[in-house]
Amino acid sequence: MAKKIGVTMDVGNDGVAVITISNPPVNSLASSIISGLKDKFGEANQRNDVKAIVLIGNNGRFSGGFDINVFQQVHKTGDLSLMPEVSVELVCNLMEDSRKPVVAAVEGLALGGGLELAMACHARVAAPKAQLGLPELTLGVIPGFGGTQRLPRLVGLTKATEMILLSKSIMSEEGQKLGLIDALVPPGDLLSTSKKWALDIADRRKPFLRSLHRTDKIGSLSEARAILKNSRQLAKKIAPNMPQHHACIEVIEEGIVHGGYSGVLKEADVFKQLVLSDTAKGLVHVFFAQRATSKVPNVTDIGLKPRPIKKVAVIGGGLMGSGIATALLLGNIRVVLKEINSEYLMKGIKSVEANIKGLVSRGKLTQDKAGKALSLLKGVLDYTEFKDVDMVIEAVIENIQLKQNIFKEIEKVCPPHCILASNTSTIDIDVIGEKTNSKDRIVGAHFFSPAHLMTLLEIVRSKNTSAQVILDLMTLGKAIKKVPVVVGNCIGFAVNRTFFPYSQAAHMLVNLGVDLFRIDSVITSFSLPLGPFQLGDLAGHGIGMAVGPIYAKVYGDRMFRSPMTELLLKSGRNGKINGRGYYIYEKGSKPKPDSSVLSVVEESRKLTNIMPSGKPITVTDKEIVEMILFPVVNEACRVLDEGVVIRAADLDIASVLGMSFPSYRGGIVFWADTVGPKYIYERLKKLSETYGSFFKPSRYLEERAMNGMLLSEPKSSRSRL
């Protein structure tokens, strides 16, 4: 029976008040739900006909936690009073300290604030396979309804710190073994068992346990301190630049040293400080940015229904083709993999098998599912199997003529509804489809390497691509666990275009005399996973050489031409692919900086001859970050100005998922707005006066800086999407 949004209470003849949370889809704890819970618990505690209380979520879900929209409102207004008072008023006073026993009936999920409410109850009865966890740290905050205090008391300190610091959820089966769940029952018996349990506590047949008062699983102070020391080391490793992990450990320690209630009070204070931190703002922004990508004007709002895509052909079994095929197979989609000869085809199939085996060996996939995925793959050398495919993804080398010929051929052999997609990363989609008559079916499906692991999918819309094709590809993207971002058609699309100055700026710095390994180290300290030179090694320097001229043709006026990549290739260093680039790659060990590469660097410096008076420049780490990332921001401004993306947030999520820009910094545009457009403009202006047009501020950046506007504020003019 559907219930309206809110909290209801039904008191049965047995004297049990059943309090139900209703806020579809996951019963999130919005401010109105919190106040409803306060009212109902207050009422239940007062009423003489109530002996015991059961808390349950409507529609097979307990609660997915606090309503994140409230964080967004707090960030917009800076008004902390929008955060309801929950931890002491509701959780401690009305629930845990109630004289009447409260039992949580948990099904589906109890995450974040949902699990915190359940832990404040005097017992927890759960259905099988319910998901339990405290993922708050992924949003830059800590559990705020007492979770930092009650979880260690219920499951022990080691397991609790692991669950909280890694935002790792567990199933109710494991929860029962740990003592977080008191009984596991079939869904049909959940409510009746919970009621009986509550009455048993009321009649003293079962113990009346208050989680916050328990100490049996905490151990001695010295044991606790040893565990927390390990936790601090883990926090340093996984989140060197984020405050919430260390703050969380401090709060847990407070409760162990000074008692649970003292911990609850400190938790509430720290939670409020963290809500307004830049980290929380960045992570909450990324959370909503990812959701917003599924809204595309004139595509998702015009009443179209996605068509099913059951069979896809992938042309080319190289690194990208085999990765794309793997992603499709894992999404339960039949795949036809086409190559030009049997040797290449076997190689492609082996790559797919290796991708899937890799997932199995890392525990990401069961052997069963791996077998099922591989059974959906068929290798072919001609187009016979293409007669009933719903989509083709071309993933051959970046050669315009080759791609045009393929599209001419597949248009003839594929059914008329079939989507014709290219995984090109540099070539104009209109040019690829130039020689066909089906321009409305042609679209870019730009995956990022390795395609079965990276979650971004850029959907490139040409001026002719139909809304139906975009919608179908967005739906397919979600089905194979990708985040689809619809972008306009230009060289490099959104991500690669925005980030092309990244490696160029790094090359310029090296040619100005800065140590290349220092640059990589500074950029990884900023929290990008790889510096520009190690990233170049990973991609392969041959690719850099091939792509360079394509970009130079369009963006030549603002490019820095460095001979270093060519010199590197001449000295037999192709990158990770042959074990040597700027670093040395040996199986089983981390990449090591190769000092002998310095002769290549010296030669490049001689050829470019840009060091002022022949002397290396002196720069601070902060200046290195600015000289490498401000040109990226500058290009992002042009991407926004030209309407290549629908909204600035799309470029943020694309930079996080496609370039691994640190999510806690909110994405490239959000970060730039945090730093300040005026500051970035002034720095670039100064750099361009010293080092030339590569740093010249774009018109968009200049306008925003002069008018005191954020880069992310929407433009009033029409976008090319």
XYZ file of C-alpha atoms in Angstrom, residues 2-721:
720
model
C 1.511 3.337 -1.045
C 1.855 5.852 1.755
C 2.396 9.548 1.293
C 5.698 11.143 2.291
C 5.966 11.415 6.044
C 6.138 9.377 9.239
C 3.148 7.350 10.441
C 2.456 5.528 13.698
C 0.087 2.597 14.173
C -0.506 1.242 17.660
C -1.717 -2.375 17.734
C -3.766 -4.212 20.372
C -0.479 -5.794 21.504
C 0.737 -2.375 22.672
C 3.444 -2.067 19.996
C 3.673 1.262 18.146
C 4.931 0.718 14.598
C 6.594 3.905 13.345
C 7.028 3.898 9.542
C 9.301 6.159 7.459
C 7.853 6.912 3.995
C 9.917 8.969 1.557
C 10.391 7.129 -1.753
C 12.564 5.814 -3.272
C 14.951 5.107 -0.352
C 13.153 6.744 2.607
C 15.822 9.413 2.917
C 15.787 11.460 6.104
C 14.600 14.859 4.873
C 13.990 17.604 7.449
C 10.230 16.855 7.408
C 10.930 13.154 8.116
C 13.229 14.067 11.033
C 10.561 16.273 12.606
C 7.962 13.546 11.969
C 10.168 11.036 13.813
C 10.566 13.433 16.744
C 6.762 13.858 16.944
C 5.973 10.147 16.737
C 8.682 9.037 19.204
C 7.589 11.812 21.558
C 3.988 10.650 21.279
C 4.835 6.948 21.675
C 6.881 7.695 24.788
C 3.945 9.632 26.305
C 1.078 7.253 25.471
C 0.024 4.793 28.125
C -1.258 2.232 25.596
C 2.243 1.898 24.065
C 4.496 -0.731 25.657
C 7.155 -0.958 22.955
C 8.109 0.567 19.600
C 9.216 -0.817 16.200
C 10.856 1.466 13.606
C 10.529 0.361 9.976
C 10.887 1.825 6.468
C 8.103 1.683 3.903
C 8.319 -0.400 0.737
C 11.040 -2.861 1.747
C 13.713 -0.270 2.538
C 14.686 0.937 6.006
C 16.434 4.219 5.062
C 19.161 5.358 2.667
C 20.251 8.052 5.136
C 20.175 11.810 5.494
C 18.775 13.835 2.587
C 21.825 15.147 0.707
C 19.759 17.976 -0.812
C 20.014 19.658 2.597
C 23.832 19.798 2.237
C 23.373 21.463 -1.137
C 21.090 24.104 0.425
C 23.586 24.732 3.243
C 26.373 25.177 0.667
C 24.291 27.621 -1.375
C 23.293 29.739 1.625
C 26.074 29.115 4.172
C 23.217 28.711 6.696
C 23.963 25.852 9.122
C 20.601 26.240 10.853
C 19.100 24.356 7.863
C 20.682 21.211 9.371
C 18.112 19.681 11.733
C 19.180 18.774 15.300
C 19.090 14.988 15.262
C 21.918 13.410 17.238
C 20.977 14.497 20.754
C 17.300 15.466 20.493
C 16.057 12.510 18.464
C 18.660 9.746 18.566
C 19.879 10.014 22.182
C 16.903 11.468 24.044
C 13.806 10.190 22.266
C 15.094 6.858 20.938
C 18.030 5.414 22.875
C 17.041 6.856 26.276
C 13.347 6.016 25.814
C 11.961 4.033 28.733
C 10.121 1.904 26.178
C 12.167 -0.533 24.098
C 12.690 0.342 20.423
C 13.500 -2.327 17.803
C 14.641 -1.536 14.244
C 13.115 -3.749 11.539
C 15.730 -3.489 8.786
C 15.191 -4.493 5.171
C 16.797 -3.493 1.856
C 19.239 -0.917 3.143
C 20.193 1.047 6.233
C 22.897 3.478 5.164
C 24.347 6.588 6.784
C 21.727 8.228 9.001
C 19.492 5.197 8.412
C 21.984 2.846 10.063
C 22.620 5.430 12.789
C 18.907 5.407 13.706
C 18.944 1.592 13.744
C 22.008 1.541 16.029
C 20.214 3.788 18.538
C 17.438 1.182 18.837
C 17.682 -1.432 21.564
C 17.773 -4.316 19.072
C 18.001 -4.773 15.311
C 16.122 -7.479 13.423
C 16.972 -7.704 9.705
C 15.909 -9.449 6.518
C 18.625 -11.223 4.491
C 20.888 -9.259 2.123
C 20.160 -5.853 3.660
C 22.989 -3.400 2.971
C 24.457 -1.717 6.061
C 27.062 1.038 6.064
C 28.193 4.554 6.930
C 29.357 6.165 3.651
C 29.397 9.779 4.922
C 33.145 10.280 4.359
C 32.570 10.062 0.598
C 30.694 13.368 0.936
C 33.416 15.089 2.970
C 31.655 14.823 6.343
C 31.548 12.242 9.158
C 28.560 10.287 10.487
C 26.571 12.932 12.371
C 23.841 11.009 14.200
C 26.103 9.141 16.626
C 27.522 6.600 14.164
C 31.152 7.250 15.134
C 30.285 6.219 18.704
C 27.770 3.388 18.334
C 29.326 1.372 15.485
C 32.609 0.690 17.396
C 30.548 -0.348 20.435
C 28.506 -2.823 18.372
C 31.112 -4.365 16.025
C 34.437 -3.544 17.680
C 36.891 -0.785 16.869
C 38.880 -2.497 14.090
C 35.841 -3.342 11.960
C 34.103 -0.024 12.688
C 37.076 2.125 11.620
C 37.466 0.044 8.454
C 33.760 0.406 7.594
C 33.743 4.160 8.248
C 37.133 5.179 6.783
C 36.693 3.096 3.623
C 32.913 3.741 3.388
C 32.585 -0.012 3.124
C 29.105 -1.465 3.498
C 28.344 -5.009 4.655
C 25.368 -7.332 4.248
C 23.053 -8.179 7.144
C 24.471 -11.744 7.211
C 27.912 -10.378 8.133
C 26.196 -7.858 10.401
C 24.725 -10.706 12.412
C 28.111 -12.394 12.839
C 29.593 -9.090 14.038
C 26.779 -8.351 16.495
C 25.353 -5.374 14.601
C 22.223 -7.398 13.796
C 20.523 -9.430 16.554
C 18.384 -11.689 14.382
C 18.043 -12.519 10.695
C 14.529 -13.453 9.516
C 12.696 -13.845 6.182
C 11.142 -10.579 4.927
C 7.632 -11.900 5.575
C 8.422 -12.390 9.272
C 10.321 -9.128 9.766
C 7.576 -7.048 11.349
C 6.075 -9.804 13.526
C 9.507 -10.898 14.843
C 10.477 -7.265 15.549
C 7.237 -6.661 17.476
C 7.725 -9.829 19.514
C 11.355 -8.866 20.236
C 10.276 -5.403 21.426
C 7.655 -6.934 23.752
C 10.211 -9.459 25.054
C 12.486 -6.544 26.043
C 9.540 -4.740 27.664
C 8.695 -7.891 29.641
C 12.382 -8.393 30.527
C 12.652 -11.678 28.648
C 15.381 -10.071 26.528
C 18.049 -7.539 27.617
C 17.403 -3.785 27.308
C 20.695 -2.721 25.650
C 21.687 0.870 24.958
C 24.460 0.843 22.318
C 26.132 4.036 23.539
C 26.581 2.628 27.041
C 28.257 -0.587 25.911
C 32.001 -1.087 26.385
C 32.368 -4.869 25.983
C 33.777 -4.620 22.433
C 36.058 -1.604 22.900
C 38.966 -3.333 24.658
C 41.526 -1.581 26.819
C 42.632 1.990 26.212
C 46.068 0.889 25.010
C 44.516 -1.617 22.551
C 42.169 1.094 21.282
C 45.041 3.555 20.829
C 47.033 0.973 18.841
C 44.047 0.396 16.500
C 43.525 4.139 16.061
C 47.224 4.593 15.271
C 46.815 2.128 12.381
C 43.673 3.977 11.311
C 45.594 7.245 11.174
C 48.205 5.647 8.914
C 45.434 4.324 6.654
C 43.829 7.795 6.533
C 47.166 9.363 5.575
C 47.521 6.870 2.748
C 43.996 7.000 1.304
C 43.157 10.658 1.935
C 46.317 12.747 2.335
C 44.602 16.041 1.460
C 41.178 15.511 3.008
C 40.184 16.530 6.555
C 37.235 14.213 7.290
C 39.178 10.965 7.829
C 41.464 12.361 10.516
C 38.594 14.317 12.107
C 36.584 11.107 12.292
C 39.368 9.247 14.121
C 39.666 12.134 16.632
C 35.927 11.917 17.315
C 36.029 8.127 17.780
C 38.954 8.548 20.187
C 37.081 11.212 22.180
C 34.286 8.708 22.858
C 36.668 5.968 23.898
C 38.631 8.184 26.283
C 35.812 10.324 27.709
C 32.702 8.162 27.154
C 30.097 7.797 24.410
C 28.020 10.869 25.226
C 31.081 13.104 25.167
C 31.905 11.563 21.769
C 28.385 12.305 20.499
C 28.743 16.000 21.429
C 32.167 16.287 19.764
C 30.830 14.454 16.686
C 28.012 17.035 16.321
C 30.512 19.933 16.515
C 32.988 18.423 14.053
C 30.170 17.437 11.668
C 29.021 21.079 11.495
C 32.567 22.321 10.810
C 33.059 19.749 8.043
C 29.732 20.456 6.302
C 31.063 23.902 5.337
C 34.558 22.700 4.332
C 35.765 23.012 0.723
C 36.098 19.223 0.622
C 32.421 18.647 1.470
C 31.379 21.329 -1.003
C 33.474 19.673 -3.742
C 32.278 16.118 -3.073
C 28.603 17.089 -2.750
C 28.924 19.065 -5.998
C 30.359 15.997 -7.793
C 27.538 13.822 -6.386
C 24.885 16.134 -7.874
C 26.898 16.767 -11.059
C 26.813 13.049 -11.813
C 23.039 12.956 -11.355
C 22.519 16.006 -13.567
C 24.170 14.340 -16.593
C 21.007 12.303 -17.173
C 19.033 15.465 -17.973
C 19.627 16.552 -21.572
C 17.365 19.281 -22.974
C 15.452 18.237 -26.120
C 16.426 14.597 -25.545
C 15.242 13.413 -22.143
C 12.341 15.844 -21.810
C 10.394 15.287 -25.039
C 8.600 12.030 -24.214
C 10.922 9.643 -26.121
C 11.335 6.054 -24.905
C 14.730 4.316 -25.218
C 14.851 1.386 -27.641
C 16.372 -1.888 -26.395
C 19.964 -2.598 -27.419
C 20.550 -6.342 -27.228
C 23.314 -6.966 -29.732
C 26.285 -4.715 -30.508
C 29.076 -5.089 -33.044
C 32.523 -3.740 -32.165
C 34.923 -3.144 -35.065
C 38.568 -3.461 -34.024
C 39.890 -5.692 -31.253
C 42.807 -3.534 -30.096
C 43.161 -1.967 -26.659
C 40.002 0.171 -26.977
C 37.872 -2.302 -28.944
C 38.563 -5.196 -26.561
C 37.903 -2.925 -23.551
C 34.572 -1.742 -25.004
C 33.593 -5.328 -25.843
C 34.398 -6.333 -22.238
C 32.217 -3.541 -20.819
C 29.288 -4.577 -23.036
C 29.615 -8.270 -22.138
C 29.642 -7.423 -18.426
C 26.387 -5.527 -19.033
C 24.827 -8.731 -20.408
C 24.849 -7.546 -24.038
C 25.688 -9.860 -26.956
C 28.830 -8.713 -28.758
C 30.133 -9.393 -32.246
C 33.840 -8.506 -32.391
C 35.128 -7.925 -35.932
C 38.759 -7.889 -37.031
C 40.492 -7.933 -40.421
C 42.314 -11.269 -40.044
C 42.245 -14.300 -37.744
C 45.538 -13.415 -36.036
C 44.209 -9.995 -34.932
C 40.861 -11.536 -34.021
C 42.463 -14.136 -31.736
C 44.494 -11.356 -30.133
C 41.320 -9.310 -29.552
C 39.418 -12.241 -28.026
C 42.402 -13.062 -25.787
C 42.428 -9.425 -24.585
C 38.738 -9.646 -23.659
C 39.380 -12.923 -21.820
C 42.334 -11.376 -19.990
C 40.210 -8.355 -18.957
C 37.537 -10.644 -17.521
C 40.063 -12.965 -15.836
C 41.655 -9.887 -14.259
C 38.306 -8.922 -12.715
C 37.829 -12.464 -11.378
C 41.322 -12.595 -9.844
C 40.707 -9.234 -8.130
C 37.443 -10.539 -6.657
C 35.317 -8.085 -8.693
C 33.508 -10.828 -10.633
C 32.421 -14.400 -9.891
C 33.630 -17.266 -12.091
C 29.986 -17.933 -12.992
C 29.353 -14.413 -14.247
C 32.666 -14.436 -16.113
C 31.626 -17.577 -17.999
C 28.217 -16.080 -18.793
C 29.836 -12.854 -20.091
C 32.286 -14.699 -22.369
C 29.493 -16.896 -23.760
C 27.923 -13.731 -25.239
C 31.007 -12.986 -27.392
C 31.392 -13.999 -31.027
C 34.458 -13.191 -33.143
C 33.967 -12.552 -36.899
C 36.001 -11.582 -39.969
C 33.130 -10.266 -42.134
C 29.841 -8.383 -41.867
C 27.397 -11.363 -42.063
C 26.531 -11.122 -38.350
C 25.806 -7.386 -38.662
C 22.376 -7.953 -40.211
C 20.580 -7.859 -36.839
C 22.761 -5.671 -34.617
C 21.211 -2.711 -32.784
C 24.448 -0.756 -32.698
C 27.962 -0.726 -34.141
C 30.915 0.831 -32.320
C 33.917 1.463 -34.555
C 37.213 1.376 -32.641
C 39.934 1.248 -35.309
C 43.054 3.441 -35.585
C 42.662 7.210 -36.026
C 42.642 7.294 -39.823
C 39.954 9.439 -41.472
C 39.770 7.533 -44.757
C 39.624 4.126 -43.061
C 36.806 5.262 -40.766
C 34.830 6.820 -43.649
C 35.049 3.576 -45.635
C 33.920 1.501 -42.645
C 30.871 3.742 -42.111
C 29.954 3.497 -45.805
C 30.128 -0.323 -45.564
C 28.218 -0.747 -42.306
C 25.427 1.558 -43.479
C 24.740 -0.996 -46.250
C 24.810 -4.149 -44.085
C 23.177 -3.036 -40.812
C 19.417 -2.780 -40.188
C 17.896 0.705 -40.659
C 17.399 1.273 -36.889
C 21.045 0.448 -36.074
C 23.079 3.160 -34.334
C 26.428 3.836 -36.038
C 28.939 4.995 -33.431
C 32.630 5.849 -33.509
C 35.005 5.686 -30.555
C 37.280 8.303 -32.134
C 39.006 10.599 -29.698
C 40.195 13.235 -32.171
C 38.341 13.140 -35.486
C 35.268 15.234 -36.247
C 32.131 13.029 -36.177
C 30.626 14.946 -39.142
C 33.730 14.135 -41.214
C 33.536 10.423 -40.298
C 29.912 10.216 -41.455
C 30.384 12.488 -44.467
C 30.006 9.743 -47.083
C 26.862 8.121 -45.627
C 23.152 8.838 -46.064
C 22.336 8.057 -42.413
C 23.756 11.123 -40.695
C 21.005 11.132 -38.046
C 22.202 7.701 -36.800
C 25.865 8.676 -36.524
C 27.205 9.507 -33.082
C 30.449 9.516 -31.103
C 30.764 6.987 -28.284
C 34.070 8.026 -26.749
C 35.181 5.578 -24.059
C 38.239 6.198 -21.911
C 41.009 3.632 -21.597
C 40.859 0.991 -20.138
C 37.247 1.026 -21.321
C 36.023 -1.794 -19.060
C 37.279 0.061 -15.956
C 36.914 3.809 -16.670
C 33.373 5.014 -16.035
C 33.113 8.043 -18.325
C 31.395 7.797 -21.707
C 31.375 10.970 -23.812
C 28.411 10.888 -26.193
C 29.358 13.155 -29.080
C 26.457 14.718 -30.881
C 26.943 15.921 -34.441
C 24.659 18.561 -35.921
C 22.536 15.757 -37.436
C 22.399 13.120 -34.651
C 18.788 12.407 -33.682
C 17.514 12.784 -30.116
C 16.435 9.119 -30.190
C 19.991 7.943 -30.902
C 21.366 10.099 -28.054
C 18.744 8.710 -25.643
C 19.440 5.098 -26.689
C 23.183 5.555 -26.190
C 22.666 7.233 -22.793
C 20.512 4.274 -21.726
C 23.103 1.773 -22.978
C 25.823 3.705 -21.118
C 23.940 3.392 -17.837
C 23.215 -0.306 -18.478
C 26.963 -0.985 -18.752
C 27.645 1.091 -15.598
C 29.099 4.129 -17.333
C 28.311 7.782 -16.672
C 27.236 9.189 -20.053
C 27.944 12.892 -20.659
C 26.513 14.410 -23.842
C 28.995 16.773 -25.537
C 29.228 18.799 -28.715
C 31.390 17.971 -31.689
C 34.874 19.542 -31.799
C 38.450 18.269 -31.884
C 39.104 16.511 -28.561
C 35.447 16.872 -27.468
C 35.156 17.966 -23.820
C 37.777 16.147 -21.732
C 40.744 15.672 -24.064
C 40.309 19.168 -25.420
C 40.122 20.754 -21.959
C 43.232 18.862 -20.842
C 45.426 19.189 -23.941
C 47.334 22.123 -22.350
C 48.117 19.851 -19.342
C 51.058 18.013 -20.903
C 52.059 21.022 -23.023
C 52.445 23.239 -19.960
C 54.535 20.510 -18.332
C 56.774 20.358 -21.420
C 57.160 24.127 -21.359
C 58.213 24.039 -17.696
C 60.829 21.355 -18.410
C 62.164 23.372 -21.314
C 62.353 26.366 -18.943
C 64.650 24.307 -16.730
C 62.292 22.703 -14.170
C 62.985 19.065 -13.190
C 60.403 16.782 -14.835
C 60.237 14.353 -11.902
C 59.570 17.256 -9.555
C 56.644 18.318 -11.782
C 55.120 14.823 -11.600
C 55.604 14.744 -7.838
C 53.953 18.172 -7.328
C 50.963 17.194 -9.475
C 50.446 13.892 -7.620
C 50.640 15.834 -4.324
C 47.747 17.913 -5.682
C 45.942 14.501 -5.853
C 45.942 13.721 -9.541
C 46.920 10.021 -9.687
C 49.668 10.542 -12.290
C 51.819 13.509 -13.213
C 51.851 14.574 -16.887
C 55.048 12.677 -17.761
C 54.019 9.387 -16.204
C 50.611 9.806 -17.870
C 52.386 10.259 -21.214
C 54.358 7.047 -20.590
C 51.132 5.186 -19.819
C 49.283 6.412 -22.929
C 52.324 5.734 -25.134
C 54.327 8.534 -26.752
C 53.425 7.345 -30.258
C 49.846 8.480 -29.560
C 51.090 11.909 -28.468
C 52.971 12.278 -31.747
C 49.945 11.207 -33.819
C 47.464 13.474 -32.049
C 49.723 16.561 -31.886
C 49.285 17.678 -35.528
C 45.479 17.248 -35.342
C 45.302 19.619 -32.366
C 47.883 21.996 -33.898
C 45.670 22.438 -36.967
C 42.772 23.753 -34.858
C 44.328 25.157 -31.693
C 47.785 26.020 -33.052
C 47.703 29.650 -31.930
C 47.853 28.577 -28.285
C 50.062 25.511 -28.393
C 53.593 25.036 -27.135
C 55.636 22.992 -29.573
C 58.116 20.830 -27.732
C 60.555 18.483 -29.505
C 60.869 16.309 -26.392
C 58.386 13.548 -27.352
C 60.016 13.088 -30.758
C 63.482 12.935 -29.176
C 62.173 10.430 -26.637
C 60.825 8.138 -29.368
C 64.080 8.435 -31.344
C 65.981 7.228 -28.289
C 63.770 4.089 -28.244
C 61.531 5.155 -25.377
C 57.880 4.513 -26.300
C 56.573 4.593 -22.736
C 55.224 1.811 -20.562
C 54.432 -0.235 -23.677
C 58.156 -1.068 -24.183
C 59.267 -0.657 -20.580
C 61.004 2.714 -21.006
C 59.815 6.297 -21.204
C 60.603 8.995 -18.676
C 60.414 6.131 -16.192
C 61.637 2.538 -16.246
C 58.883 -0.097 -16.064
C 59.714 -3.550 -14.770
C 57.109 -6.196 -14.045
C 56.176 -6.392 -10.392
C 57.777 -3.110 -9.338
C 56.763 0.539 -9.280
C 57.872 2.821 -12.141
C 61.326 4.269 -11.400
C 62.472 7.691 -12.641
C 65.086 7.134 -15.332
C 67.946 9.576 -14.797
C 69.433 8.752 -18.215
C 66.421 10.492 -19.833
C 68.061 13.777 -18.827
C 70.218 13.712 -21.976
C 66.956 13.847 -24.008
C 65.755 16.724 -21.809
C 69.036 18.625 -22.328
C 68.790 18.231 -26.093
C 65.199 19.505 -26.032
C 66.229 22.531 -23.947
C 68.965 23.365 -26.464
C 66.502 23.194 -29.356
C 63.748 25.269 -27.743
C 66.202 27.685 -26.144
C 63.535 29.420 -24.027
C 65.324 29.658 -20.664
C 65.641 33.333 -19.711
C 69.335 34.244 -20.270
C 69.989 30.499 -20.597
C 69.347 29.919 -16.887
C 66.679 27.583 -15.407
C 63.726 29.423 -13.867
C 63.015 29.166 -10.126
C 59.437 28.210 -9.243
C 57.581 27.168 -6.088
C 55.350 24.072 -5.981
C 52.289 26.354 -5.982
C 53.534 28.046 -9.173
C 54.040 24.651 -10.832
C 50.406 23.709 -10.081
C 49.219 27.054 -11.443
C 51.351 26.950 -14.596
C 50.080 23.459 -15.418
C 46.427 23.652 -14.367
C 45.490 27.289 -15.091
C 45.931 26.749 -18.872
C 43.570 23.755 -18.465
C 41.035 26.057 -16.751
C 41.543 28.535 -19.602
C 40.660 25.864 -22.193
C 37.692 24.774 -20.023
C 36.474 28.384 -20.341
C 36.538 28.106 -24.134
C 34.674 24.783 -23.949
C 31.990 26.506 -21.829
C 31.929 29.554 -24.067
C 31.395 27.468 -27.211
C 28.658 25.397 -25.551
C 30.504 22.093 -26.026
C 28.937 20.919 -22.740
C 25.371 21.499 -21.557
C 26.421 22.836 -18.154
C 29.661 23.502 -16.268
C 28.893 20.608 -13.886
C 29.108 18.190 -16.863
C 32.702 19.276 -17.437
C 33.369 18.826 -13.709
C 32.124 15.219 -13.593
C 33.852 14.488 -16.927
C 37.175 15.794 -15.560
C 36.787 13.667 -12.417
C 35.855 10.469 -14.251
C 37.861 10.949 -17.457
C 41.053 12.585 -16.167
C 40.870 11.518 -12.484
C 40.820 15.144 -11.375
C 40.425 14.900 -7.570
C 36.711 14.591 -6.775
C 37.128 16.354 -3.425
C 38.157 19.450 -5.386
C 34.799 19.289 -7.188
C 36.038 19.005 -10.787
C 38.031 21.449 -12.920
C 35.499 24.334 -13.133
C 34.354 24.042 -9.514
C 37.996 24.098 -8.376
C 38.689 27.160 -10.541
C 35.698 28.940 -8.992
C 37.049 28.067 -5.528
C 40.463 29.510 -6.426
C 38.759 32.556 -7.976
C 38.428 33.522 -11.669
C 39.997 36.955 -11.012
C 43.140 35.413 -9.490
C 43.462 32.872 -12.346
C 42.991 35.612 -14.950
C 45.637 37.842 -13.368
C 48.158 34.981 -13.057
C 47.646 33.904 -16.689
C 47.924 37.491 -17.909
C 51.241 37.867 -16.093
C 52.509 34.486 -17.354
C 51.549 35.360 -20.930
C 53.517 38.613 -20.678
C 56.576 36.609 -19.611
C 56.216 33.377 -21.618
C 53.924 34.153 -24.552
C 50.508 33.332 -25.993
C 50.254 29.794 -24.555
C 49.088 31.425 -21.295
C 46.928 34.170 -22.859
C 43.610 34.378 -20.943
C 40.510 33.516 -22.975
C 37.826 36.122 -23.560
C 35.362 34.141 -21.386
C 37.788 34.058 -18.452
C 38.515 37.765 -18.826
C 34.796 38.672 -18.917
C 33.989 36.550 -15.875
C 36.949 37.936 -13.923
C 36.107 41.548 -14.789
C 32.409 41.131 -13.921
C 33.069 39.244 -10.669
C 31.173 36.208 -11.995
C 31.843 32.522 -11.402
C 32.974 30.460 -14.395
C 30.149 27.987 -13.735
C 27.332 30.541 -13.954
C 25.190 29.596 -16.971
C 25.477 31.655 -20.125
C 22.338 33.225 -21.454
C 23.292 32.513 -25.066
C 22.455 29.252 -26.821
C 24.845 26.321 -26.662
C 25.811 24.162 -29.641
C 23.986 21.308 -27.928
